[in-house]
């Protein structure tokens, strides 16, 4: 796996390559779950012929499932894609002797890589799920790594072991907790996936400078499972919301259909979706209808818990798309506003977007090109 990642230009740091070679992923991921097209999950372990190939491939492996209230099993923990983990650790630019806190222990695989790289006394990792921490501790000890592990809500950091030179979050957060910045050394870095509404945002790398932390978004998109404040917390789910909405629909009259030239496919245009989500006054989930022949979305749907919906028929041969909406809010107008602004700004990509956390004013702002040019504030 290390050789493949080096050959693919995804692994550059020799010390990390050594960690990847030394740490046996199979010892920390003795089984994982694979999802079939019908959405059912199959458990795969060392008795399956594909197990070792898959464990040593550059793939995310789902390692824990739970029904979070939607009546279906959803992933609640995974061993993240190795190239993503490497990209994140390389971006943090950690040096010998530095102390790192990981939010989201999961399998312990990343904690093992960090322990190999920095020495186990410099590695701290916590997870909200006590059973995952217990399993990770046992499996890490069996391969001779004993980083400090804790069961805690990562939103509070790990004050008893602060300060850290770096904090890496392997679950997404709706905003960067101020305490993370306070638990960093001055000049220390935090790398986390900021996702407003659980689905909109990207990785951001911030460096502490006094009471502020400033930095830019990663140029490549990544997505982690959201931080949960309790083990069984519900994560808003598009399917569940869609079912709930169908009960509401008759209660609200649809407004006349109209055309729009503003389209956002949240999974394909994550930056535009982020700019949209920052404007949305309510939590919105999305879904697609897939055209079975073209194998691409024919419609995109937005659903809000108050019963507001937008259904957009995607015109693949021209740029006027058909919008039909129901419920009290016109959700698609926020897509149109975000699209207009994005066009006015010259259609920026992630490299032009940055982020500032101010721990004295408790504000988190998004900026374009320079911190002096704020364009949005994250919801508190
Ligand atoms: C993608 S997995 C972590 C992968 C892990 N770093 C590894 O190498 O296997 C995300 C983890 O975040 C954890 N998590 C979710 N909410 C959390 C919270 N509030 N505090 C700490 N961990 C949390 C989940 O239980 C899950 O194990």
mmCIF file of C-alpha atoms and ligand atoms in Angstrom:
data_model
loop_
_atom_site.group_PDB
_atom_site.id
_atom_site.type_symbol
_atom_site.label_atom_id
_atom_site.label_comp_id
_atom_site.label_asym_id
_atom_site.label_seq_id
_atom_site.Cartn_x
_atom_site.Cartn_y
_atom_site.Cartn_z
ATOM 1 C CA UNK A 1 0.000 0.000 0.000
ATOM 2 C CA UNK A 2 2.843 2.403 0.857
ATOM 3 C CA UNK A 3 4.584 1.692 -2.442
ATOM 4 C CA UNK A 4 1.372 2.233 -4.380
ATOM 5 C CA UNK A 5 0.689 5.518 -2.613
ATOM 6 C CA UNK A 6 4.237 6.732 -3.281
ATOM 7 C CA UNK A 7 3.955 5.701 -6.937
ATOM 8 C CA UNK A 8 0.626 7.533 -7.196
ATOM 9 C CA UNK A 9 2.222 10.703 -5.803
ATOM 10 C CA UNK A 10 0.038 10.535 -2.685
ATOM 11 C CA UNK A 11 2.768 9.885 -0.112
ATOM 12 C CA UNK A 12 5.845 12.094 0.057
ATOM 13 C CA UNK A 13 7.152 12.134 3.651
ATOM 14 C CA UNK A 14 9.644 9.259 4.190
ATOM 15 C CA UNK A 15 8.860 9.161 7.919
ATOM 16 C CA UNK A 16 5.182 8.653 7.160
ATOM 17 C CA UNK A 17 5.999 6.048 4.536
ATOM 18 C CA UNK A 18 7.939 4.200 7.239
ATOM 19 C CA UNK A 19 4.904 4.416 9.555
ATOM 20 C CA UNK A 20 2.599 3.095 6.853
ATOM 21 C CA UNK A 21 4.950 0.192 6.192
ATOM 22 C CA UNK A 22 5.339 -0.638 9.874
ATOM 23 C CA UNK A 23 1.710 -0.480 11.053
ATOM 24 C CA UNK A 24 -0.379 -3.536 10.132
ATOM 25 C CA UNK A 25 -3.802 -2.168 9.188
ATOM 26 C CA UNK A 26 -5.333 -5.655 9.453
ATOM 27 C CA UNK A 27 -4.496 -5.762 13.180
ATOM 28 C CA UNK A 28 -6.634 -2.659 13.743
ATOM 29 C CA UNK A 29 -9.338 -3.476 11.198
ATOM 30 C CA UNK A 30 -9.987 -7.211 11.716
ATOM 31 C CA UNK A 31 -13.322 -6.821 9.978
ATOM 32 C CA UNK A 32 -15.242 -4.218 8.029
ATOM 33 C CA UNK A 33 -18.602 -3.826 6.313
ATOM 34 C CA UNK A 34 -19.321 -3.513 2.608
ATOM 35 C CA UNK A 35 -22.572 -2.138 1.239
ATOM 36 C CA UNK A 36 -24.401 -3.817 -1.628
ATOM 37 C CA UNK A 37 -26.354 -1.806 -4.227
ATOM 38 C CA UNK A 38 -29.556 -2.723 -2.344
ATOM 39 C CA UNK A 39 -27.998 -0.898 0.669
ATOM 40 C CA UNK A 40 -27.617 -4.036 2.802
ATOM 41 C CA UNK A 41 -24.296 -4.505 4.633
ATOM 42 C CA UNK A 42 -22.012 -7.570 4.579
ATOM 43 C CA UNK A 43 -19.335 -8.217 7.187
ATOM 44 C CA UNK A 44 -15.931 -9.065 5.708
ATOM 45 C CA UNK A 45 -13.120 -10.597 7.754
ATOM 46 C CA UNK A 46 -9.911 -12.591 7.282
ATOM 47 C CA UNK A 47 -11.908 -15.686 6.294
ATOM 48 C CA UNK A 48 -12.957 -13.877 3.093
ATOM 49 C CA UNK A 49 -10.579 -14.169 0.164
ATOM 50 C CA UNK A 50 -10.802 -10.439 -0.592
ATOM 51 C CA UNK A 51 -10.023 -9.329 2.963
ATOM 52 C CA UNK A 52 -6.250 -8.686 2.846
ATOM 53 C CA UNK A 53 -6.336 -7.076 -0.592
ATOM 54 C CA UNK A 54 -9.055 -4.714 0.547
ATOM 55 C CA UNK A 55 -7.464 -3.906 3.910
ATOM 56 C CA UNK A 56 -4.222 -2.972 2.142
ATOM 57 C CA UNK A 57 -5.903 -0.920 -0.559
ATOM 58 C CA UNK A 58 -6.462 2.810 -0.517
ATOM 59 C CA UNK A 59 -10.076 2.573 0.611
ATOM 60 C CA UNK A 60 -12.230 3.739 3.474
ATOM 61 C CA UNK A 61 -13.386 0.735 5.494
ATOM 62 C CA UNK A 62 -16.649 1.024 7.404
ATOM 63 C CA UNK A 63 -16.074 -0.612 10.789
ATOM 64 C CA UNK A 64 -19.169 0.147 12.866
ATOM 65 C CA UNK A 65 -22.854 0.452 12.017
ATOM 66 C CA UNK A 66 -25.797 1.662 14.075
ATOM 67 C CA UNK A 67 -29.433 2.538 13.574
ATOM 68 C CA UNK A 68 -29.492 6.224 14.471
ATOM 69 C CA UNK A 69 -33.233 6.518 14.288
ATOM 70 C CA UNK A 70 -33.912 6.252 10.560
ATOM 71 C CA UNK A 71 -34.629 2.517 10.801
ATOM 72 C CA UNK A 72 -31.553 1.631 8.735
ATOM 73 C CA UNK A 73 -27.953 0.798 9.625
ATOM 74 C CA UNK A 74 -25.651 3.740 9.035
ATOM 75 C CA UNK A 75 -21.843 3.905 9.315
ATOM 76 C CA UNK A 76 -20.789 5.415 12.646
ATOM 77 C CA UNK A 77 -17.087 4.638 12.447
ATOM 78 C CA UNK A 78 -14.596 3.785 9.744
ATOM 79 C CA UNK A 79 -10.919 3.504 9.012
ATOM 80 C CA UNK A 80 -10.502 6.537 6.770
ATOM 81 C CA UNK A 81 -8.998 6.294 3.308
ATOM 82 C CA UNK A 82 -5.211 5.989 3.843
ATOM 83 C CA UNK A 83 -4.333 8.597 1.193
ATOM 84 C CA UNK A 84 -6.652 11.082 2.902
ATOM 85 C CA UNK A 85 -5.090 10.379 6.305
ATOM 86 C CA UNK A 86 -1.643 10.902 4.759
ATOM 87 C CA UNK A 87 -2.716 14.069 3.004
ATOM 88 C CA UNK A 88 -3.949 15.414 6.332
ATOM 89 C CA UNK A 89 -0.891 14.428 8.361
ATOM 90 C CA UNK A 90 1.423 15.789 5.661
ATOM 91 C CA UNK A 91 -0.565 19.053 5.618
ATOM 92 C CA UNK A 92 -0.078 19.386 9.385
ATOM 93 C CA UNK A 93 3.676 19.208 8.752
ATOM 94 C CA UNK A 94 4.323 17.626 12.136
ATOM 95 C CA UNK A 95 7.894 17.522 13.432
ATOM 96 C CA UNK A 96 9.735 15.170 15.776
ATOM 97 C CA UNK A 97 8.779 15.679 19.397
ATOM 98 C CA UNK A 98 5.474 17.410 18.669
ATOM 99 C CA UNK A 99 2.318 16.461 20.559
ATOM 100 C CA UNK A 100 -0.810 15.692 18.540
ATOM 101 C CA UNK A 101 -4.440 15.273 19.550
ATOM 102 C CA UNK A 102 -6.693 13.236 17.275
ATOM 103 C CA UNK A 103 -10.472 13.685 17.521
ATOM 104 C CA UNK A 104 -12.097 10.388 16.476
ATOM 105 C CA UNK A 105 -10.007 7.333 17.446
ATOM 106 C CA UNK A 106 -12.193 4.900 15.501
ATOM 107 C CA UNK A 107 -10.093 1.819 14.780
ATOM 108 C CA UNK A 108 -6.899 3.364 16.157
ATOM 109 C CA UNK A 109 -5.152 3.010 12.779
ATOM 110 C CA UNK A 110 -4.346 6.697 12.455
ATOM 111 C CA UNK A 111 -3.312 6.820 16.126
ATOM 112 C CA UNK A 112 -0.890 3.969 15.352
ATOM 113 C CA UNK A 113 0.547 5.809 12.330
ATOM 114 C CA UNK A 114 0.993 8.935 14.464
ATOM 115 C CA UNK A 115 2.521 6.870 17.300
ATOM 116 C CA UNK A 116 5.041 5.392 14.896
ATOM 117 C CA UNK A 117 5.834 8.834 13.494
ATOM 118 C CA UNK A 118 6.014 10.811 16.764
ATOM 119 C CA UNK A 119 6.383 8.244 19.528
ATOM 120 C CA UNK A 120 3.372 7.063 21.504
ATOM 121 C CA UNK A 121 3.921 9.515 24.396
ATOM 122 C CA UNK A 122 3.221 12.382 21.976
ATOM 123 C CA UNK A 123 -0.061 11.003 20.682
ATOM 124 C CA UNK A 124 -3.490 11.573 22.252
ATOM 125 C CA UNK A 125 -6.683 10.310 20.685
ATOM 126 C CA UNK A 126 -10.286 10.342 21.847
ATOM 127 C CA UNK A 127 -13.623 9.038 20.689
ATOM 128 C CA UNK A 128 -17.202 9.495 21.896
ATOM 129 C CA UNK A 129 -17.809 5.738 21.674
ATOM 130 C CA UNK A 130 -16.347 3.870 24.670
ATOM 131 C CA UNK A 131 -16.587 0.475 22.974
ATOM 132 C CA UNK A 132 -14.493 1.693 20.018
ATOM 133 C CA UNK A 133 -11.871 3.156 22.350
ATOM 134 C CA UNK A 134 -11.658 -0.103 24.323
ATOM 135 C CA UNK A 135 -11.214 -2.150 21.141
ATOM 136 C CA UNK A 136 -8.669 0.287 19.716
ATOM 137 C CA UNK A 137 -6.693 0.236 22.992
ATOM 138 C CA UNK A 138 -6.505 -3.580 22.982
ATOM 139 C CA UNK A 139 -5.572 -3.824 19.305
ATOM 140 C CA UNK A 140 -2.995 -1.037 19.564
ATOM 141 C CA UNK A 141 -1.396 -2.656 22.611
ATOM 142 C CA UNK A 142 -1.247 -5.993 20.771
ATOM 143 C CA UNK A 143 1.013 -4.366 18.154
ATOM 144 C CA UNK A 144 2.919 -2.457 20.826
ATOM 145 C CA UNK A 145 1.518 1.057 20.551
ATOM 146 C CA UNK A 146 0.179 2.726 23.681
ATOM 147 C CA UNK A 147 -0.869 6.292 22.855
ATOM 148 C CA UNK A 148 -3.051 8.067 25.414
ATOM 149 C CA UNK A 149 -6.671 7.256 24.558
ATOM 150 C CA UNK A 150 -9.770 8.816 26.096
ATOM 151 C CA UNK A 151 -13.536 8.471 25.905
ATOM 152 C CA UNK A 152 -14.868 12.001 25.532
ATOM 153 C CA UNK A 153 -16.847 14.357 23.352
ATOM 154 C CA UNK A 154 -14.171 15.755 21.078
ATOM 155 C CA UNK A 155 -15.960 19.110 20.995
ATOM 156 C CA UNK A 156 -14.322 19.814 24.379
ATOM 157 C CA UNK A 157 -10.849 18.748 23.250
ATOM 158 C CA UNK A 158 -8.658 17.134 25.891
ATOM 159 C CA UNK A 159 -7.792 19.971 28.303
ATOM 160 C CA UNK A 160 -5.983 17.745 30.814
ATOM 161 C CA UNK A 161 -3.275 16.994 28.238
ATOM 162 C CA UNK A 162 -3.135 20.392 26.454
ATOM 163 C CA UNK A 163 -1.319 22.148 24.906
ATOM 164 C CA UNK A 164 -0.938 20.321 21.606
ATOM 165 C CA UNK A 165 1.163 21.282 18.622
ATOM 166 C CA UNK A 166 -1.525 19.938 16.331
ATOM 167 C CA UNK A 167 -5.151 18.813 16.488
ATOM 168 C CA UNK A 168 -6.477 16.595 13.722
ATOM 169 C CA UNK A 169 -10.177 15.817 13.549
ATOM 170 C CA UNK A 170 -11.355 12.732 11.709
ATOM 171 C CA UNK A 171 -15.018 13.613 12.117
ATOM 172 C CA UNK A 172 -16.597 16.791 10.749
ATOM 173 C CA UNK A 173 -17.634 19.755 12.872
ATOM 174 C CA UNK A 174 -20.222 22.465 12.165
ATOM 175 C CA UNK A 175 -17.653 25.038 13.331
ATOM 176 C CA UNK A 176 -14.209 24.846 14.951
ATOM 177 C CA UNK A 177 -14.673 24.656 18.727
ATOM 178 C CA UNK A 178 -12.877 27.649 20.302
ATOM 179 C CA UNK A 179 -11.427 25.341 22.960
ATOM 180 C CA UNK A 180 -9.445 23.524 20.269
ATOM 181 C CA UNK A 181 -7.658 26.789 19.466
ATOM 182 C CA UNK A 182 -7.153 27.469 23.183
ATOM 183 C CA UNK A 183 -5.618 23.987 23.593
ATOM 184 C CA UNK A 184 -3.023 24.638 20.858
ATOM 185 C CA UNK A 185 0.443 26.039 21.422
ATOM 186 C CA UNK A 186 0.877 29.454 19.810
ATOM 187 C CA UNK A 187 1.757 28.641 16.201
ATOM 188 C CA UNK A 188 0.073 25.231 16.566
ATOM 189 C CA UNK A 189 -2.226 23.952 13.829
ATOM 190 C CA UNK A 190 -5.672 22.444 13.636
ATOM 191 C CA UNK A 191 -6.927 20.484 10.644
ATOM 192 C CA UNK A 192 -10.602 19.671 10.558
ATOM 193 C CA UNK A 193 -13.491 19.139 8.200
ATOM 194 C CA UNK A 194 -15.878 22.052 8.699
ATOM 195 C CA UNK A 195 -19.309 20.989 7.475
ATOM 196 C CA UNK A 196 -22.241 23.271 8.100
ATOM 197 C CA UNK A 197 -25.525 21.355 8.062
ATOM 198 C CA UNK A 198 -23.372 18.167 8.186
ATOM 199 C CA UNK A 199 -22.905 18.139 4.425
ATOM 200 C CA UNK A 200 -21.491 21.495 3.283
ATOM 201 C CA UNK A 201 -17.836 22.502 3.657
ATOM 202 C CA UNK A 202 -14.334 21.110 3.411
ATOM 203 C CA UNK A 203 -11.083 20.556 5.295
ATOM 204 C CA UNK A 204 -9.557 23.686 6.737
ATOM 205 C CA UNK A 205 -6.014 24.093 8.098
ATOM 206 C CA UNK A 206 -5.674 26.859 10.690
ATOM 207 C CA UNK A 207 -2.628 28.141 12.547
ATOM 208 C CA UNK A 208 -3.005 29.710 15.972
ATOM 209 C CA UNK A 209 -1.797 33.287 16.262
ATOM 210 C CA UNK A 210 -2.641 34.587 19.737
ATOM 211 C CA UNK A 211 -6.383 34.455 20.258
ATOM 212 C CA UNK A 212 -7.085 33.847 16.579
ATOM 213 C CA UNK A 213 -6.523 30.969 14.215
ATOM 214 C CA UNK A 214 -6.326 31.698 10.516
ATOM 215 C CA UNK A 215 -5.905 29.483 7.480
ATOM 216 C CA UNK A 216 -7.172 28.251 4.176
ATOM 217 C CA UNK A 217 -9.382 25.474 2.916
ATOM 218 C CA UNK A 218 -7.774 22.418 1.372
ATOM 219 C CA UNK A 219 -7.674 22.604 -2.387
ATOM 220 C CA UNK A 220 -9.081 19.067 -2.626
ATOM 221 C CA UNK A 221 -12.475 18.179 -1.227
ATOM 222 C CA UNK A 222 -12.876 15.670 1.590
ATOM 223 C CA UNK A 223 -15.770 14.566 3.774
ATOM 224 C CA UNK A 224 -15.887 12.910 7.191
ATOM 225 C CA UNK A 225 -18.767 11.558 9.211
ATOM 226 C CA UNK A 226 -20.185 14.220 11.534
ATOM 227 C CA UNK A 227 -19.212 14.659 15.175
ATOM 228 C CA UNK A 228 -21.988 13.303 17.426
ATOM 229 C CA UNK A 229 -22.486 14.685 20.920
ATOM 230 C CA UNK A 230 -23.748 11.308 22.159
ATOM 231 C CA UNK A 231 -23.062 7.811 20.905
ATOM 232 C CA UNK A 232 -26.619 7.413 19.629
ATOM 233 C CA UNK A 233 -27.163 10.935 18.336
ATOM 234 C CA UNK A 234 -29.220 11.113 15.159
ATOM 235 C CA UNK A 235 -27.467 12.364 12.068
ATOM 236 C CA UNK A 236 -29.921 14.083 9.700
ATOM 237 C CA UNK A 237 -30.458 11.748 6.827
ATOM 238 C CA UNK A 238 -31.884 12.603 3.456
ATOM 239 C CA UNK A 239 -33.874 9.392 3.129
ATOM 240 C CA UNK A 240 -35.474 9.790 6.534
ATOM 241 C CA UNK A 241 -36.287 13.416 5.870
ATOM 242 C CA UNK A 242 -37.768 12.592 2.498
ATOM 243 C CA UNK A 243 -40.153 10.158 4.139
ATOM 244 C CA UNK A 244 -41.106 12.733 6.756
ATOM 245 C CA UNK A 245 -41.678 15.370 4.095
ATOM 246 C CA UNK A 246 -44.059 13.226 2.075
ATOM 247 C CA UNK A 247 -46.473 13.413 5.004
ATOM 248 C CA UNK A 248 -46.275 17.200 5.025
ATOM 249 C CA UNK A 249 -46.607 17.778 1.357
ATOM 250 C CA UNK A 250 -50.377 17.893 1.126
ATOM 251 C CA UNK A 251 -50.478 20.524 3.872
ATOM 252 C CA UNK A 252 -48.882 23.162 1.652
ATOM 253 C CA UNK A 253 -49.895 24.341 -1.767
ATOM 254 C CA UNK A 254 -47.203 24.193 -4.390
ATOM 255 C CA UNK A 255 -46.200 27.503 -5.926
ATOM 256 C CA UNK A 256 -46.123 27.813 -9.733
ATOM 257 C CA UNK A 257 -43.168 26.080 -11.349
ATOM 258 C CA UNK A 258 -40.451 28.282 -12.818
ATOM 259 C CA UNK A 259 -37.135 28.066 -14.664
ATOM 260 C CA UNK A 260 -33.710 28.817 -13.263
ATOM 261 C CA UNK A 261 -30.174 28.943 -14.632
ATOM 262 C CA UNK A 262 -28.679 28.260 -11.189
ATOM 263 C CA UNK A 263 -27.970 24.616 -10.504
ATOM 264 C CA UNK A 264 -26.116 23.029 -7.622
ATOM 265 C CA UNK A 265 -25.439 19.314 -7.280
ATOM 266 C CA UNK A 266 -24.162 19.229 -3.681
ATOM 267 C CA UNK A 267 -21.887 16.226 -4.144
ATOM 268 C CA UNK A 268 -20.446 17.507 -7.422
ATOM 269 C CA UNK A 269 -20.180 21.213 -6.588
ATOM 270 C CA UNK A 270 -19.322 21.157 -2.885
ATOM 271 C CA UNK A 271 -18.093 24.742 -2.782
ATOM 272 C CA UNK A 272 -21.325 26.111 -4.236
ATOM 273 C CA UNK A 273 -23.276 23.916 -1.853
ATOM 274 C CA UNK A 274 -21.241 25.343 1.042
ATOM 275 C CA UNK A 275 -21.994 28.927 -0.046
ATOM 276 C CA UNK A 276 -25.675 27.944 -0.331
ATOM 277 C CA UNK A 277 -25.794 26.192 3.032
ATOM 278 C CA UNK A 278 -24.325 29.254 4.758
ATOM 279 C CA UNK A 279 -27.391 31.180 3.582
ATOM 280 C CA UNK A 280 -30.056 28.592 4.354
ATOM 281 C CA UNK A 281 -32.216 29.602 7.329
ATOM 282 C CA UNK A 282 -33.113 25.986 8.191
ATOM 283 C CA UNK A 283 -31.453 22.572 8.069
ATOM 284 C CA UNK A 284 -31.775 21.149 4.593
ATOM 285 C CA UNK A 285 -30.925 17.706 3.286
ATOM 286 C CA UNK A 286 -30.616 16.780 -0.365
ATOM 287 C CA UNK A 287 -31.179 13.843 -2.629
ATOM 288 C CA UNK A 288 -31.079 12.973 -6.312
ATOM 289 C CA UNK A 289 -33.191 11.042 -8.728
ATOM 290 C CA UNK A 290 -30.842 9.067 -10.934
ATOM 291 C CA UNK A 291 -31.670 8.520 -14.578
ATOM 292 C CA UNK A 292 -31.128 4.751 -14.991
ATOM 293 C CA UNK A 293 -29.976 5.052 -18.602
ATOM 294 C CA UNK A 294 -27.644 8.023 -18.351
ATOM 295 C CA UNK A 295 -26.594 6.966 -14.816
ATOM 296 C CA UNK A 296 -26.518 10.582 -13.723
ATOM 297 C CA UNK A 297 -28.916 12.760 -11.744
ATOM 298 C CA UNK A 298 -32.075 13.782 -13.574
ATOM 299 C CA UNK A 299 -33.421 15.718 -10.575
ATOM 300 C CA UNK A 300 -31.997 17.257 -7.441
ATOM 301 C CA UNK A 301 -34.191 17.640 -4.365
ATOM 302 C CA UNK A 302 -33.874 19.776 -1.242
ATOM 303 C CA UNK A 303 -35.888 18.992 1.887
ATOM 304 C CA UNK A 304 -36.312 21.051 5.048
ATOM 305 C CA UNK A 305 -37.859 19.779 8.246
ATOM 306 C CA UNK A 306 -40.611 22.452 8.105
ATOM 307 C CA UNK A 307 -41.989 20.788 4.970
ATOM 308 C CA UNK A 308 -40.328 23.085 2.436
ATOM 309 C CA UNK A 309 -39.053 21.239 -0.622
ATOM 310 C CA UNK A 310 -37.450 22.151 -3.927
ATOM 311 C CA UNK A 311 -37.389 19.695 -6.804
ATOM 312 C CA UNK A 312 -35.318 20.673 -9.805
ATOM 313 C CA UNK A 313 -35.421 18.900 -13.135
ATOM 314 C CA UNK A 314 -31.929 19.099 -14.561
ATOM 315 C CA UNK A 315 -31.763 20.129 -18.201
ATOM 316 C CA UNK A 316 -28.708 18.406 -19.593
ATOM 317 C CA UNK A 317 -28.973 19.979 -23.044
ATOM 318 C CA UNK A 318 -29.385 23.652 -22.008
ATOM 319 C CA UNK A 319 -29.026 25.786 -18.906
ATOM 320 C CA UNK A 320 -32.665 26.445 -17.944
ATOM 321 C CA UNK A 321 -33.683 24.012 -15.229
ATOM 322 C CA UNK A 322 -37.252 23.539 -13.982
ATOM 323 C CA UNK A 323 -37.931 24.289 -10.296
ATOM 324 C CA UNK A 324 -41.011 23.155 -8.419
ATOM 325 C CA UNK A 325 -41.359 24.064 -4.756
ATOM 326 C CA UNK A 326 -43.731 23.364 -1.895
ATOM 327 C CA UNK A 327 -43.954 24.435 1.705
ATOM 328 C CA UNK A 328 -43.386 27.742 3.489
ATOM 329 C CA UNK A 329 -39.818 28.460 2.253
ATOM 330 C CA UNK A 330 -38.456 28.904 -1.266
ATOM 331 C CA UNK A 331 -35.261 26.909 -0.729
ATOM 332 C CA UNK A 332 -33.939 27.231 -4.279
ATOM 333 C CA UNK A 333 -33.703 31.037 -4.051
ATOM 334 C CA UNK A 334 -30.714 30.485 -1.716
ATOM 335 C CA UNK A 335 -29.022 28.386 -4.383
ATOM 336 C CA UNK A 336 -29.663 31.196 -6.868
ATOM 337 C CA UNK A 337 -28.274 33.876 -4.522
ATOM 338 C CA UNK A 338 -25.162 31.809 -3.768
ATOM 339 C CA UNK A 339 -24.669 31.083 -7.457
ATOM 340 C CA UNK A 340 -24.933 34.790 -8.355
ATOM 341 C CA UNK A 341 -22.357 35.785 -5.725
ATOM 342 C CA UNK A 342 -20.000 32.994 -6.707
ATOM 343 C CA UNK A 343 -20.194 34.163 -10.340
ATOM 344 C CA UNK A 344 -19.544 37.780 -9.285
ATOM 345 C CA UNK A 345 -16.447 36.640 -7.386
ATOM 346 C CA UNK A 346 -15.090 34.988 -10.530
ATOM 347 C CA UNK A 347 -16.209 31.446 -9.685
ATOM 348 C CA UNK A 348 -13.543 30.816 -7.022
ATOM 349 C CA UNK A 349 -12.367 27.343 -6.142
ATOM 350 C CA UNK A 350 -11.425 26.256 -2.585
ATOM 351 C CA UNK A 351 -7.918 27.730 -2.897
ATOM 352 C CA UNK A 352 -9.354 31.261 -2.683
ATOM 353 C CA UNK A 353 -11.370 30.586 0.462
ATOM 354 C CA UNK A 354 -10.031 30.983 3.987
ATOM 355 C CA UNK A 355 -11.278 30.851 7.502
ATOM 356 C CA UNK A 356 -10.675 32.762 10.734
ATOM 357 C CA UNK A 357 -11.664 31.713 14.239
ATOM 358 C CA UNK A 358 -11.576 34.475 16.832
ATOM 359 C CA UNK A 359 -11.726 33.036 20.347
ATOM 360 C CA UNK A 360 -12.297 36.441 21.991
ATOM 361 C CA UNK A 361 -15.349 37.418 19.930
ATOM 362 C CA UNK A 362 -16.389 33.768 19.362
ATOM 363 C CA UNK A 363 -16.846 34.425 15.657
ATOM 364 C CA UNK A 364 -15.872 32.218 12.759
ATOM 365 C CA UNK A 365 -15.663 33.917 9.416
ATOM 366 C CA UNK A 366 -15.164 32.822 5.889
ATOM 367 C CA UNK A 367 -13.051 35.061 3.661
ATOM 368 C CA UNK A 368 -12.173 35.377 0.007
ATOM 369 C CA UNK A 369 -8.471 35.675 -0.878
ATOM 370 C CA UNK A 370 -7.451 37.558 2.295
ATOM 371 C CA UNK A 371 -8.626 37.566 5.934
ATOM 372 C CA UNK A 372 -9.450 41.272 5.484
ATOM 373 C CA UNK A 373 -12.152 40.316 2.977
ATOM 374 C CA UNK A 374 -14.806 38.396 4.980
ATOM 375 C CA UNK A 375 -17.747 37.083 2.973
ATOM 376 C CA UNK A 376 -19.773 35.105 5.518
ATOM 377 C CA UNK A 377 -19.996 34.239 9.168
ATOM 378 C CA UNK A 378 -20.622 30.709 10.325
ATOM 379 C CA UNK A 379 -23.822 30.162 12.269
ATOM 380 C CA UNK A 380 -23.099 29.985 16.016
HETATM 381 C C1 LIG B 1 -13.895 8.324 10.418
HETATM 382 S S1 LIG B 1 -13.995 7.681 12.026
HETATM 383 C C2 LIG B 1 -12.352 7.863 12.664
HETATM 384 C C3 LIG B 1 -11.297 7.083 12.000
HETATM 385 C C4 LIG B 1 -10.069 6.889 12.831
HETATM 386 N N1 LIG B 1 -9.260 8.079 12.904
HETATM 387 C C5 LIG B 1 -9.268 5.703 12.352
HETATM 388 O O1 LIG B 1 -8.082 5.860 12.032
HETATM 389 O O2 LIG B 1 -9.839 4.612 12.315
HETATM 390 C C6 LIG B 1 -14.816 8.971 12.931
HETATM 391 C C7 LIG B 1 -14.882 8.731 14.392
HETATM 392 O O3 LIG B 1 -15.320 9.908 15.045
HETATM 393 C C8 LIG B 1 -15.974 9.490 16.206
HETATM 394 N N2 LIG B 1 -16.753 10.581 16.780
HETATM 395 C C9 LIG B 1 -17.970 11.011 16.423
HETATM 396 N N3 LIG B 1 -18.358 12.005 17.231
HETATM 397 C C10 LIG B 1 -17.354 12.213 18.114
HETATM 398 C C11 LIG B 1 -17.161 13.100 19.193
HETATM 399 N N4 LIG B 1 -18.098 13.979 19.570
HETATM 400 N N5 LIG B 1 -16.004 13.025 19.876
HETATM 401 C C12 LIG B 1 -15.046 12.142 19.545
HETATM 402 N N6 LIG B 1 -15.187 11.267 18.526
HETATM 403 C C13 LIG B 1 -16.319 11.300 17.827
HETATM 404 C C14 LIG B 1 -16.795 8.310 15.743
HETATM 405 O O4 LIG B 1 -17.211 7.489 16.833
HETATM 406 C C15 LIG B 1 -15.836 7.628 14.796
HETATM 407 O O5 LIG B 1 -15.151 6.597 15.428
#
